[in-house]
Coordinates of C-alpha atoms in Angstrom, one line a residue:
M1 CA -15.1 -28.3 10.3
S2 CA -14.5 -25.0 12.2
L3 CA -11.0 -24.1 13.3
I4 CA -10.4 -23.9 17.0
Y5 CA -8.2 -21.3 18.8
T6 CA -7.4 -20.6 22.4
A7 CA -5.2 -17.5 23.0
P8 CA -2.0 -18.8 24.6
L9 CA -2.2 -16.2 27.4
D10 CA -0.2 -18.3 29.8
E11 CA 2.7 -18.4 27.3
M12 CA 2.4 -14.7 26.6
R13 CA 2.4 -13.8 30.3
F14 CA 5.5 -16.0 30.8
T15 CA 7.3 -14.3 28.0
L16 CA 6.4 -10.8 29.0
K17 CA 6.7 -11.1 32.8
E18 CA 9.3 -13.8 33.5
V19 CA 11.6 -13.9 30.5
F20 CA 11.8 -10.2 29.9
N21 CA 10.7 -8.9 33.3
A22 CA 8.5 -6.2 31.7
A23 CA 7.3 -4.7 35.0
Q24 CA 10.9 -3.9 36.1
F25 CA 11.8 -2.5 32.6
W26 CA 8.8 -0.2 32.6
A27 CA 9.4 0.9 36.2
T28 CA 13.0 1.9 35.4
T29 CA 12.1 3.7 32.2
P30 CA 10.5 7.1 33.1
K31 CA 8.5 7.3 29.9
L32 CA 6.9 3.9 30.6
D33 CA 6.6 4.0 34.4
H34 CA 2.9 4.6 34.1
M35 CA 2.5 1.0 32.8
D36 CA 1.0 -1.6 35.1
M37 CA 0.5 -5.3 34.6
D38 CA -3.2 -5.3 35.6
T39 CA -3.9 -3.0 32.6
V40 CA -1.9 -5.2 30.3
E41 CA -3.7 -8.3 31.6
M42 CA -7.0 -6.6 30.7
I43 CA -5.8 -5.7 27.2
L44 CA -4.6 -9.2 26.5
E45 CA -7.9 -10.8 27.8
E46 CA -10.0 -8.4 25.8
M47 CA -8.1 -9.1 22.6
A48 CA -8.3 -12.8 23.2
H49 CA -12.1 -12.5 23.5
F50 CA -12.4 -10.3 20.4
A51 CA -10.1 -12.5 18.3
T52 CA -11.8 -15.7 19.3
K53 CA -15.4 -14.6 19.3
V54 CA -15.5 -12.1 16.5
L55 CA -12.6 -12.7 14.1
L56 CA -12.2 -16.4 14.1
P57 CA -15.8 -17.1 13.0
L58 CA -15.2 -14.8 10.0
N59 CA -11.9 -16.4 8.9
Q60 CA -13.2 -19.3 6.7
S61 CA -16.3 -17.5 5.5
G62 CA -14.2 -14.4 4.6
D63 CA -11.9 -16.7 2.5
V64 CA -14.9 -18.2 0.7
Q65 CA -16.6 -14.9 -0.1
G66 CA -13.4 -12.8 -0.5
A67 CA -13.1 -9.1 -1.1
R68 CA -15.1 -8.2 -4.3
Y69 CA -14.6 -5.6 -7.0
L70 CA -17.9 -4.2 -8.1
G71 CA -16.6 -2.0 -10.9
D72 CA -16.2 1.7 -11.2
G73 CA -13.6 1.7 -8.4
Q74 CA -15.8 0.1 -5.8
V75 CA -14.6 -2.7 -3.5
V76 CA -16.5 -4.4 -0.7
V77 CA -15.3 -6.7 2.0
P78 CA -16.9 -10.0 3.0
D79 CA -20.0 -10.2 5.2
G80 CA -19.3 -9.5 8.8
F81 CA -16.0 -7.6 8.2
Q82 CA -17.7 -4.1 8.4
E83 CA -19.2 -4.8 11.9
A84 CA -16.0 -6.5 13.1
F85 CA -13.9 -3.4 12.0
R86 CA -16.4 -1.1 13.6
Q87 CA -16.1 -2.9 16.9
Y88 CA -12.3 -3.1 16.6
A89 CA -12.0 0.6 15.9
Q90 CA -14.4 1.7 18.6
A91 CA -12.6 -0.3 21.2
G92 CA -9.4 1.7 20.4
W93 CA -7.3 -1.1 19.1
I94 CA -5.9 0.8 16.1
G95 CA -4.5 3.5 18.4
L96 CA -3.2 1.1 21.1
G97 CA 0.4 2.0 20.4
G98 CA -0.3 5.4 18.9
D99 CA 1.1 8.7 20.2
V100 CA -1.1 10.1 23.0
A101 CA -0.8 13.6 21.6
Y102 CA -3.0 12.6 18.7
G103 CA -5.4 10.3 20.5
G104 CA -3.4 7.1 20.8
Q105 CA -2.9 5.1 23.9
G106 CA 0.9 5.0 23.9
M107 CA 1.3 1.3 24.7
P108 CA 4.8 -0.1 24.2
K109 CA 5.5 -2.6 21.4
M110 CA 6.1 -5.3 24.0
V111 CA 2.3 -5.2 24.6
T112 CA 1.0 -4.5 21.1
M113 CA 3.0 -7.3 19.5
L114 CA 1.0 -9.8 21.6
T115 CA -2.3 -8.4 20.5
E116 CA -1.1 -8.5 16.9
E117 CA -0.2 -12.2 17.3
M118 CA -3.8 -13.0 18.3
L119 CA -5.1 -10.9 15.5
F120 CA -3.1 -12.8 12.9
A121 CA -3.8 -16.1 14.5
T122 CA -7.5 -15.8 14.1
N123 CA -7.9 -13.8 10.8
Q124 CA -4.9 -12.9 8.7
S125 CA -7.0 -11.1 6.1
F126 CA -8.8 -8.9 8.6
A127 CA -5.5 -8.1 10.4
L128 CA -4.0 -6.4 7.4
Y129 CA -6.6 -3.6 7.2
P130 CA -5.7 -2.0 10.6
N131 CA -2.1 -3.1 10.3
L132 CA -1.6 -0.9 7.2
T133 CA -3.3 1.9 9.0
I134 CA -1.0 1.6 11.9
G135 CA 2.0 1.5 9.6
A136 CA 0.9 4.7 7.8
S137 CA 0.4 6.4 11.1
I138 CA 4.0 5.5 12.2
C139 CA 5.3 6.9 8.9
L140 CA 3.3 10.2 9.4
L141 CA 4.4 10.5 13.0
A142 CA 8.0 10.2 11.9
A143 CA 8.1 12.4 8.8
A144 CA 4.9 14.6 8.5
S145 CA 4.5 18.2 9.5
D146 CA 2.7 19.2 12.7
E147 CA -0.3 20.3 10.6
Q148 CA -0.4 17.0 8.7
K149 CA -0.2 15.0 12.0
Q150 CA -3.1 17.0 13.5
R151 CA -5.1 16.6 10.3
Y152 CA -4.7 12.8 9.9
L153 CA -3.5 10.9 12.9
H154 CA -6.6 11.4 15.2
K155 CA -8.8 10.0 12.5
L156 CA -6.4 7.1 11.6
Y157 CA -6.1 6.1 15.3
A158 CA -9.8 6.2 15.7
G159 CA -10.4 4.0 12.6
E160 CA -12.6 6.5 11.0
W161 CA -10.0 6.7 8.2
T162 CA -7.6 3.9 7.1
G163 CA -4.2 4.1 5.5
T164 CA -2.1 2.4 2.8
M165 CA 1.4 2.3 1.5
C166 CA 1.7 2.7 -2.3
L167 CA 5.1 1.7 -3.4
T168 CA 5.1 -1.1 -6.0
E169 CA 4.6 -0.6 -9.7
A170 CA 4.3 -3.3 -12.4
H171 CA 7.9 -2.8 -13.5
A172 CA 9.3 -1.8 -10.1
G173 CA 9.1 -4.0 -7.1
T174 CA 12.3 -4.3 -5.1
D175 CA 14.0 -1.7 -7.3
L176 CA 11.9 1.3 -6.3
G177 CA 14.3 3.6 -8.1
M178 CA 12.6 2.6 -11.3
I179 CA 9.1 3.9 -10.3
K180 CA 7.4 6.1 -12.9
T181 CA 4.6 7.7 -10.8
K182 CA 5.0 11.5 -11.3
A183 CA 4.4 14.3 -8.9
T184 CA 4.0 17.8 -10.5
P185 CA 4.1 20.8 -8.2
N186 CA 1.1 23.2 -8.2
D187 CA 1.1 26.9 -7.3
D188 CA -0.8 26.2 -4.1
G189 CA 1.9 23.9 -2.7
S190 CA 0.1 20.7 -3.5
Y191 CA 1.2 18.2 -6.2
T192 CA -0.6 16.5 -9.0
I193 CA 0.0 12.7 -8.8
T194 CA -0.2 10.5 -11.9
G195 CA 0.7 6.8 -12.2
T196 CA -0.4 3.3 -11.3
K197 CA 0.5 1.3 -8.2
I198 CA -0.1 -2.5 -7.8
F199 CA -0.4 -4.9 -4.8
I200 CA -1.9 -2.2 -2.6
T201 CA -3.3 -3.8 0.5
G202 CA -6.6 -2.1 1.5
G203 CA -6.3 0.3 -1.4
E204 CA -10.1 0.4 -1.6
H205 CA -12.8 -1.0 0.6
D206 CA -16.0 -0.1 2.5
L207 CA -14.7 -0.2 6.0
S208 CA -13.9 3.5 6.6
K209 CA -15.1 7.0 5.4
N210 CA -11.7 7.9 4.0
I211 CA -8.5 6.2 2.9
I212 CA -5.2 8.0 3.3
H213 CA -2.7 6.7 0.6
L214 CA 1.0 7.3 1.2
V215 CA 2.5 7.3 -2.3
L216 CA 6.0 7.2 -3.5
A217 CA 6.5 9.4 -6.7
K218 CA 9.1 11.5 -8.5
T219 CA 9.1 15.2 -9.0
P220 CA 10.1 16.6 -12.4
N221 CA 13.8 17.4 -11.7
A222 CA 14.4 14.5 -9.2
P223 CA 17.7 12.7 -9.3
A224 CA 17.8 9.3 -10.9
G225 CA 17.2 6.1 -8.9
S226 CA 16.2 5.8 -5.3
K227 CA 17.7 9.2 -4.4
G228 CA 14.9 10.9 -6.4
I229 CA 11.9 9.5 -4.6
S230 CA 9.5 11.7 -2.6
L231 CA 6.6 10.7 -0.4
F232 CA 3.0 12.2 -0.7
I233 CA -0.3 12.0 1.2
V234 CA -3.0 11.3 -1.4
P235 CA -6.4 11.0 0.4
K236 CA -9.4 9.3 -1.2
F237 CA -11.4 12.3 -0.2
L238 CA -9.7 15.6 0.2
V239 CA -9.8 17.0 3.8
N240 CA -11.2 20.5 4.4
D241 CA -9.5 22.9 6.9
D242 CA -12.1 22.1 9.5
G243 CA -11.4 18.3 9.2
S244 CA -14.5 17.5 7.2
L245 CA -14.4 15.5 4.0
G246 CA -14.3 17.5 0.8
R247 CA -14.4 16.4 -2.9
R248 CA -13.5 12.9 -4.2
N249 CA -9.9 12.8 -5.2
S250 CA -8.8 11.4 -8.6
V251 CA -7.6 8.1 -7.3
Q252 CA -9.5 4.8 -7.5
A253 CA -9.1 1.1 -7.7
G254 CA -8.8 -0.3 -11.2
S255 CA -9.2 -3.9 -10.1
I256 CA -8.3 -6.3 -7.2
E257 CA -5.9 -9.2 -7.4
H258 CA -7.2 -12.8 -7.3
K259 CA -4.8 -14.4 -4.9
M260 CA -3.7 -17.8 -3.5
G261 CA -4.6 -16.7 0.0
I262 CA -5.7 -13.7 2.2
R263 CA -8.6 -13.5 -0.1
A264 CA -10.7 -11.3 2.2
S265 CA -8.0 -8.7 2.1
A266 CA -8.5 -6.3 -0.8
T267 CA -5.2 -6.2 -2.8
C268 CA -5.8 -3.4 -5.3
V269 CA -4.4 -1.9 -8.5
M270 CA -4.6 1.9 -7.7
N271 CA -4.8 4.5 -10.5
F272 CA -3.8 8.0 -9.7
D273 CA -5.2 10.1 -12.5
G274 CA -4.1 13.6 -11.7
A275 CA -4.8 13.2 -8.1
T276 CA -4.0 15.9 -5.5
G277 CA -1.2 15.0 -3.2
F278 CA 0.7 16.7 -0.4
L279 CA 4.4 16.3 0.2
V280 CA 5.6 14.6 3.4
G281 CA 8.9 16.0 4.6
E282 CA 11.4 17.1 2.0
E283 CA 11.5 16.3 -1.7
N284 CA 13.7 13.3 -2.6
A285 CA 13.6 12.0 1.0
G286 CA 10.6 9.8 0.6
L287 CA 12.2 6.4 0.7
A288 CA 13.8 7.0 4.1
A289 CA 10.4 8.2 5.5
M290 CA 8.6 5.1 4.0
F291 CA 11.2 2.7 5.4
V292 CA 10.1 3.7 8.9
M293 CA 6.7 2.2 8.0
M294 CA 8.3 -0.7 6.1
N295 CA 10.5 -1.8 9.0
Y296 CA 7.5 -1.8 11.3
E297 CA 5.6 -3.9 8.7
R298 CA 8.5 -6.3 8.5
V299 CA 8.6 -7.0 12.2
T300 CA 4.8 -7.4 12.0
M301 CA 5.0 -10.0 9.3
G302 CA 7.1 -12.1 11.7
L303 CA 4.1 -11.9 14.0
Q304 CA 1.8 -12.9 11.2
G305 CA 3.9 -16.1 10.8
L306 CA 3.8 -16.6 14.6
G307 CA 0.1 -16.3 14.8
A308 CA -0.5 -18.6 11.9
S309 CA 1.8 -21.3 13.4
V310 CA 0.0 -21.2 16.7
L311 CA -3.4 -21.6 15.0
A312 CA -2.1 -24.5 12.9
Y313 CA -0.5 -26.2 15.9
Q314 CA -3.6 -26.0 18.1
N315 CA -5.8 -27.6 15.4
A316 CA -3.2 -30.3 14.5
A317 CA -2.6 -31.2 18.1
A318 CA -6.4 -31.6 18.7
Y319 CA -6.7 -33.7 15.6
A320 CA -3.8 -35.9 16.6
Q321 CA -5.5 -36.6 20.0
D322 CA -8.7 -37.7 18.3
R323 CA -7.6 -39.4 15.1
L324 CA -7.3 -43.2 15.6
Q325 CA -5.0 -45.0 13.2
G326 CA -2.9 -48.1 13.8
R327 CA -1.3 -49.3 17.0
H328 CA 1.4 -47.6 19.0
D329 CA 4.9 -49.0 18.7
T330 CA 4.9 -50.1 22.4
G331 CA 1.5 -51.9 22.1
R332 CA -2.1 -51.1 22.3
A333 CA -2.8 -47.8 24.1
N334 CA -6.5 -47.9 23.4
P335 CA -7.5 -51.7 23.7
Q336 CA -11.2 -50.9 23.9
K337 CA -11.0 -49.5 20.3
N338 CA -9.7 -50.8 17.1
A339 CA -6.8 -48.2 16.8
D340 CA -4.8 -45.7 18.9
P341 CA -4.5 -41.9 18.6
I342 CA -1.8 -40.8 16.2
V343 CA -0.4 -38.5 18.8
G344 CA 1.4 -41.5 20.2
F345 CA 3.6 -41.9 17.1
A346 CA 7.0 -40.3 17.2
D347 CA 6.8 -39.0 13.7
V348 CA 3.5 -37.2 14.4
R349 CA 5.1 -35.8 17.6
R350 CA 8.1 -34.6 15.5
M351 CA 5.8 -32.5 13.3
L352 CA 3.9 -31.1 16.3
L353 CA 7.0 -30.4 18.3
N354 CA 8.6 -28.6 15.4
A355 CA 5.6 -26.3 15.3
K356 CA 5.5 -25.8 19.1
A357 CA 9.2 -25.3 19.4
N358 CA 9.0 -22.7 16.6
S359 CA 6.2 -20.7 18.2
V360 CA 7.9 -20.5 21.6
A361 CA 11.2 -19.3 20.1
A362 CA 9.4 -17.0 17.6
R363 CA 7.4 -15.3 20.3
T364 CA 10.4 -14.9 22.6
F365 CA 12.5 -13.4 19.7
A366 CA 9.7 -11.1 18.6
M367 CA 9.5 -9.9 22.2
Y368 CA 13.3 -9.4 22.3
V369 CA 13.1 -7.2 19.2
A370 CA 10.0 -5.4 20.6
K371 CA 11.8 -4.6 23.8
H372 CA 14.7 -3.0 21.8
L373 CA 12.1 -1.1 19.8
D374 CA 10.8 0.3 23.0
I375 CA 14.2 1.2 24.3
A376 CA 14.9 3.0 21.0
K377 CA 11.7 5.0 21.4
F378 CA 11.5 5.5 25.2
G379 CA 15.0 5.1 26.4
Q380 CA 16.5 7.7 28.8
Q381 CA 19.9 8.1 27.1
I382 CA 20.7 8.9 23.5
E383 CA 23.4 6.3 23.5
E384 CA 21.0 3.7 24.8
Q385 CA 18.5 4.6 22.1
Q386 CA 21.1 4.4 19.4
R387 CA 22.4 1.0 20.5
A388 CA 18.8 -0.3 20.6
S389 CA 18.1 1.1 17.1
A390 CA 21.2 -0.5 15.7
K391 CA 20.2 -3.9 17.1
V392 CA 16.7 -3.6 15.7
A393 CA 18.2 -2.7 12.3
L394 CA 20.4 -5.8 12.4
L395 CA 17.7 -8.1 13.5
T396 CA 14.7 -6.8 11.6
P397 CA 15.4 -8.9 8.4
V398 CA 15.9 -12.0 10.7
C399 CA 12.6 -11.3 12.4
K400 CA 10.7 -10.9 9.1
A401 CA 12.3 -13.7 7.1
F402 CA 13.3 -16.4 9.6
L403 CA 10.0 -16.2 11.5
T404 CA 7.9 -16.4 8.3
D405 CA 10.1 -19.1 6.7
K406 CA 9.8 -21.3 9.9
A407 CA 6.1 -20.5 10.3
F408 CA 5.3 -21.6 6.8
E409 CA 7.3 -24.8 7.4
A410 CA 5.3 -25.3 10.7
V411 CA 1.9 -24.8 9.1
V412 CA 2.7 -27.2 6.3
E413 CA 3.8 -29.9 8.9
C414 CA 0.6 -29.3 10.9
Q415 CA -1.4 -29.7 7.7
Q416 CA 0.6 -33.0 7.2
V417 CA -0.6 -34.2 10.6
F418 CA -4.1 -34.3 9.1
G419 CA -3.1 -36.4 6.1
G420 CA -5.7 -36.2 3.4
H421 CA -8.1 -34.2 5.6
G422 CA -5.5 -31.4 5.7
Y423 CA -5.9 -31.0 1.9
V424 CA -9.7 -30.7 2.1
T425 CA -11.1 -27.2 2.4
E426 CA -13.6 -28.0 5.2
W427 CA -10.9 -28.6 7.8
G428 CA -9.4 -25.2 7.4
M429 CA -5.8 -26.3 7.3
E430 CA -5.2 -25.6 3.6
Q431 CA -6.4 -22.0 4.1
I432 CA -3.8 -21.5 6.8
V433 CA -1.1 -22.7 4.4
R434 CA -2.4 -20.4 1.6
D435 CA -2.8 -17.4 3.9
T436 CA 0.6 -17.7 5.5
R437 CA 2.5 -18.1 2.2
I438 CA 2.3 -14.4 1.5
A439 CA 4.3 -13.5 4.6
Q440 CA 7.4 -14.7 2.9
I441 CA 6.8 -12.6 -0.1
Y442 CA 5.5 -9.1 0.7
E443 CA 7.2 -6.3 2.6
G444 CA 10.4 -7.3 0.8
T445 CA 10.8 -11.0 -0.1
N446 CA 12.7 -13.2 2.3
G447 CA 15.6 -13.4 -0.2
I448 CA 15.8 -9.6 -0.1
Q449 CA 15.8 -9.6 3.7
A450 CA 18.7 -12.0 3.6
L451 CA 20.6 -9.7 1.2
D452 CA 19.8 -6.8 3.6
L453 CA 21.2 -8.7 6.6
L454 CA 24.4 -10.0 5.0
G455 CA 25.1 -7.1 2.5
R456 CA 24.0 -4.0 4.4
K457 CA 24.0 -5.0 8.0
V458 CA 27.0 -7.3 8.2
V459 CA 29.5 -6.9 5.4
K460 CA 29.0 -3.1 5.1
D461 CA 30.4 -2.5 8.6
G462 CA 32.9 -5.4 8.5
G463 CA 30.8 -7.5 10.8
V464 CA 31.1 -5.1 13.8
S465 CA 27.3 -5.1 14.7
M466 CA 27.0 -8.9 14.4
M467 CA 30.1 -9.4 16.5
A468 CA 28.6 -7.2 19.2
F469 CA 25.5 -9.3 19.2
L470 CA 27.5 -12.5 19.4
D471 CA 29.4 -11.0 22.4
E472 CA 26.1 -10.4 24.1
I473 CA 25.0 -14.0 23.5
Q474 CA 28.4 -15.3 24.7
E475 CA 28.1 -13.3 27.9
A476 CA 24.6 -14.5 28.5
C477 CA 25.9 -18.1 28.3
Q478 CA 28.6 -17.3 30.8
C479 CA 26.1 -15.8 33.2
A480 CA 23.5 -18.6 32.8
K481 CA 21.9 -19.7 36.1
H482 CA 21.9 -23.3 35.1
Q483 CA 23.8 -26.1 33.3
H484 CA 21.2 -27.0 30.8
G485 CA 22.5 -28.4 27.5
I486 CA 21.4 -25.2 25.7
V487 CA 24.4 -23.4 27.2
T488 CA 27.0 -25.7 25.6
A489 CA 25.1 -25.9 22.3
L490 CA 24.6 -22.1 22.1
M491 CA 28.3 -21.5 22.8
Q492 CA 29.2 -23.8 19.8
A493 CA 26.6 -22.0 17.7
V494 CA 28.2 -18.6 18.6
Q495 CA 31.6 -19.8 17.5
E496 CA 30.2 -21.1 14.2
V497 CA 28.4 -17.9 13.4
R498 CA 31.5 -15.8 14.4
A499 CA 33.7 -17.8 12.1
L500 CA 31.2 -17.8 9.3
T501 CA 30.8 -14.0 9.6
Q502 CA 34.6 -13.4 9.5
C503 CA 34.9 -15.8 6.5
L504 CA 32.1 -14.2 4.4
C505 CA 33.4 -10.6 5.1
E506 CA 36.7 -11.8 3.5
V507 CA 35.1 -13.8 0.7
V508 CA 33.0 -11.0 -0.6
K509 CA 36.2 -9.0 -1.3
Q510 CA 37.1 -11.5 -4.1
D511 CA 33.7 -12.9 -5.1
K512 CA 31.2 -10.4 -6.4
H513 CA 28.4 -13.1 -6.3
A514 CA 29.2 -14.2 -2.7
I515 CA 26.5 -12.1 -1.0
N516 CA 23.7 -13.2 -3.3
A517 CA 25.0 -16.8 -3.2
S518 CA 25.3 -17.0 0.6
A519 CA 22.7 -14.6 2.0
V520 CA 19.7 -16.9 2.6
N521 CA 21.8 -19.6 4.2
Y522 CA 23.6 -17.0 6.3
L523 CA 20.2 -15.6 7.5
H524 CA 19.0 -19.1 8.5
T525 CA 22.3 -19.7 10.3
V526 CA 21.7 -16.5 12.3
G527 CA 18.0 -17.3 12.7
Y528 CA 18.8 -20.6 14.4
L529 CA 21.3 -18.9 16.6
C530 CA 18.7 -16.3 17.7
Y531 CA 16.2 -19.1 18.5
A532 CA 18.9 -20.9 20.5
Y533 CA 19.5 -17.6 22.4
M534 CA 15.8 -17.3 23.1
Y535 CA 15.7 -20.8 24.5
L536 CA 18.6 -19.9 26.8
L537 CA 16.4 -17.0 28.1
V538 CA 13.4 -19.3 28.4
V539 CA 15.4 -21.9 30.4
D540 CA 16.8 -19.2 32.6
A541 CA 13.3 -17.9 33.4
S542 CA 12.2 -21.5 34.2
H543 CA 15.2 -22.3 36.4
H544 CA 14.2 -23.8 39.8
K545 CA 10.5 -23.3 39.0
E546 CA 8.3 -26.3 39.5
G547 CA 5.2 -27.3 37.5
E548 CA 4.2 -28.8 34.2
F549 CA 4.5 -25.5 32.4
Y550 CA 8.1 -24.9 33.4
D551 CA 9.0 -28.6 32.8
S552 CA 7.6 -28.2 29.3
R553 CA 9.8 -25.1 28.6
R554 CA 12.9 -27.1 29.5
A555 CA 11.8 -30.1 27.5
L556 CA 11.2 -27.9 24.5
A557 CA 14.7 -26.5 24.8
D558 CA 16.0 -30.1 24.8
Y559 CA 14.0 -30.9 21.7
F560 CA 15.3 -27.7 20.0
V561 CA 18.9 -28.6 20.7
A562 CA 18.6 -32.2 19.5
Q563 CA 16.2 -31.8 16.5
Q564 CA 16.5 -28.2 15.1
L565 CA 19.7 -26.5 16.1
P566 CA 21.9 -28.9 14.1
R567 CA 20.4 -27.2 11.0
L568 CA 22.5 -24.1 11.9
F569 CA 25.7 -26.0 11.0
C570 CA 24.3 -27.3 7.7
H571 CA 23.3 -23.8 6.7
A572 CA 26.7 -22.5 7.7
Q573 CA 28.4 -25.1 5.5
M574 CA 26.2 -24.1 2.6
A575 CA 26.8 -20.4 3.2
R576 CA 30.5 -21.1 2.8
A577 CA 30.1 -22.9 -0.5
D578 CA 31.7 -21.2 -3.5
S579 CA 29.2 -19.3 -5.7
A580 CA 30.7 -20.9 -8.8
T581 CA 28.4 -23.9 -8.4
M582 CA 25.5 -21.5 -9.1
M583 CA 27.2 -19.1 -11.6
T584 CA 28.9 -21.7 -13.8
F585 CA 25.7 -22.2 -15.8
D586 CA 25.2 -20.0 -18.9
S587 CA 21.9 -18.0 -18.8
S588 CA 20.7 -20.1 -21.7
F589 CA 20.6 -23.1 -19.4
F590 CA 17.5 -21.7 -17.6
V591 CA 14.8 -22.4 -20.2

């Protein structure tokens, strides 16, 4: 069976235009006042067409064939991917949000996030190739020299070259301070890079003429730990002064990983055997430069989860309408046939509504973060940009971890709607589950995101940033245009998170294990709060508007308040629990 997908353009337009009033935001932001909604409509429609007609048909075949390692450093992508990438690059999609000074189109994140959702919905593996290129471009734009930007960005935006991020080593994942890759300076200003990196997405393939690796390494006299990490450009082919490709560099793929999902994405072991590299920025400042890219990727992983949950929901909803099993609780709904559609059963609706409520909240929250990314980049006042940057820093781990946790939960429930058919390859649902699972793992596991939120973003400043966010939500409740139940429920949630934050900021002073013990539950508590806040915005935007679409937004808010928001209080209670219940066991217990 082939998967179906219809781009939810009506929901995207509602989020962009009515919830966040993008047109007014752009008109009052001088650096964005060139934006017009007609152009954005065209962009969304074109991506919907490309994603549906080009990428979706390659999704299941790409999974079956997978990326292949041919030996001698050669990797090929599945059939059809080369042509799809050529079309994608030539249409200008890679440079959609890129800097116009280097050939990009300068579109705000509020627009590009919607195209990324469609990309991930229809082909998660394919999406990763341009996604890493965009991330590498963002890193170079932030940290590279003018000469380096001129040399690389035009080609990356055009898709003639692609990019990677090379961080992880076999012994050093989260703890990058342990990396062993070496960078030895040469007389001509270049560096000799030696070491091995693993889990490198798009490290080798046959999609582009050149691959620009961004590599973390340590120079000979570097300080110990993360303070001694530098960032280097290591091209697959060295680039001549005139921009043409020179000799092959001493870097190649040693193998590719055989994975649970995203099998059409080449995840490579990369060997740097005395390769020539070029320093980006200052020595020992590489981790800060790379985090610009990593934070972009973390928000994008949230969009991966969103896209996957939309695809899963659409297919599960269609199946539930067609699948005949049993009789409805209120009697025969389909008397001319021997059974009724399973969509009439409350438990099936529970699973479908969980997925739908998640996707609406996730898209709204991603747009909220995207708007603040745009304010941080295009805002008029330094103070305005700084406030937006601080809010993005606070919410990035929530965007990455909560959206992907809830997305995986949603795709599993949508698979469950299919019963046994959901476990069978031909229906495509098990692939969605397999592909989506990685989003909780890479770009910093969701447990690490939770530690980042509670430890670095909340406890470190005594909860000041979180309290400011809670004040914003409380003010939004007080200014609500309606008396929908979401207002009262959200106010209660704010009080709970405020009390929990104050509690944990005190507990960590006495309990060294408290942050690790409470972080995941704290992040989920904040995640449900964010979703509830988004439903307040959704109901506000739907207030006094008639029609089935707006009725459904209000009804989804009712469902969220009744069936999902209560989880916030459960997670809060678990976050308050003493770490002793975890730490009382001796290490020898875990055998």
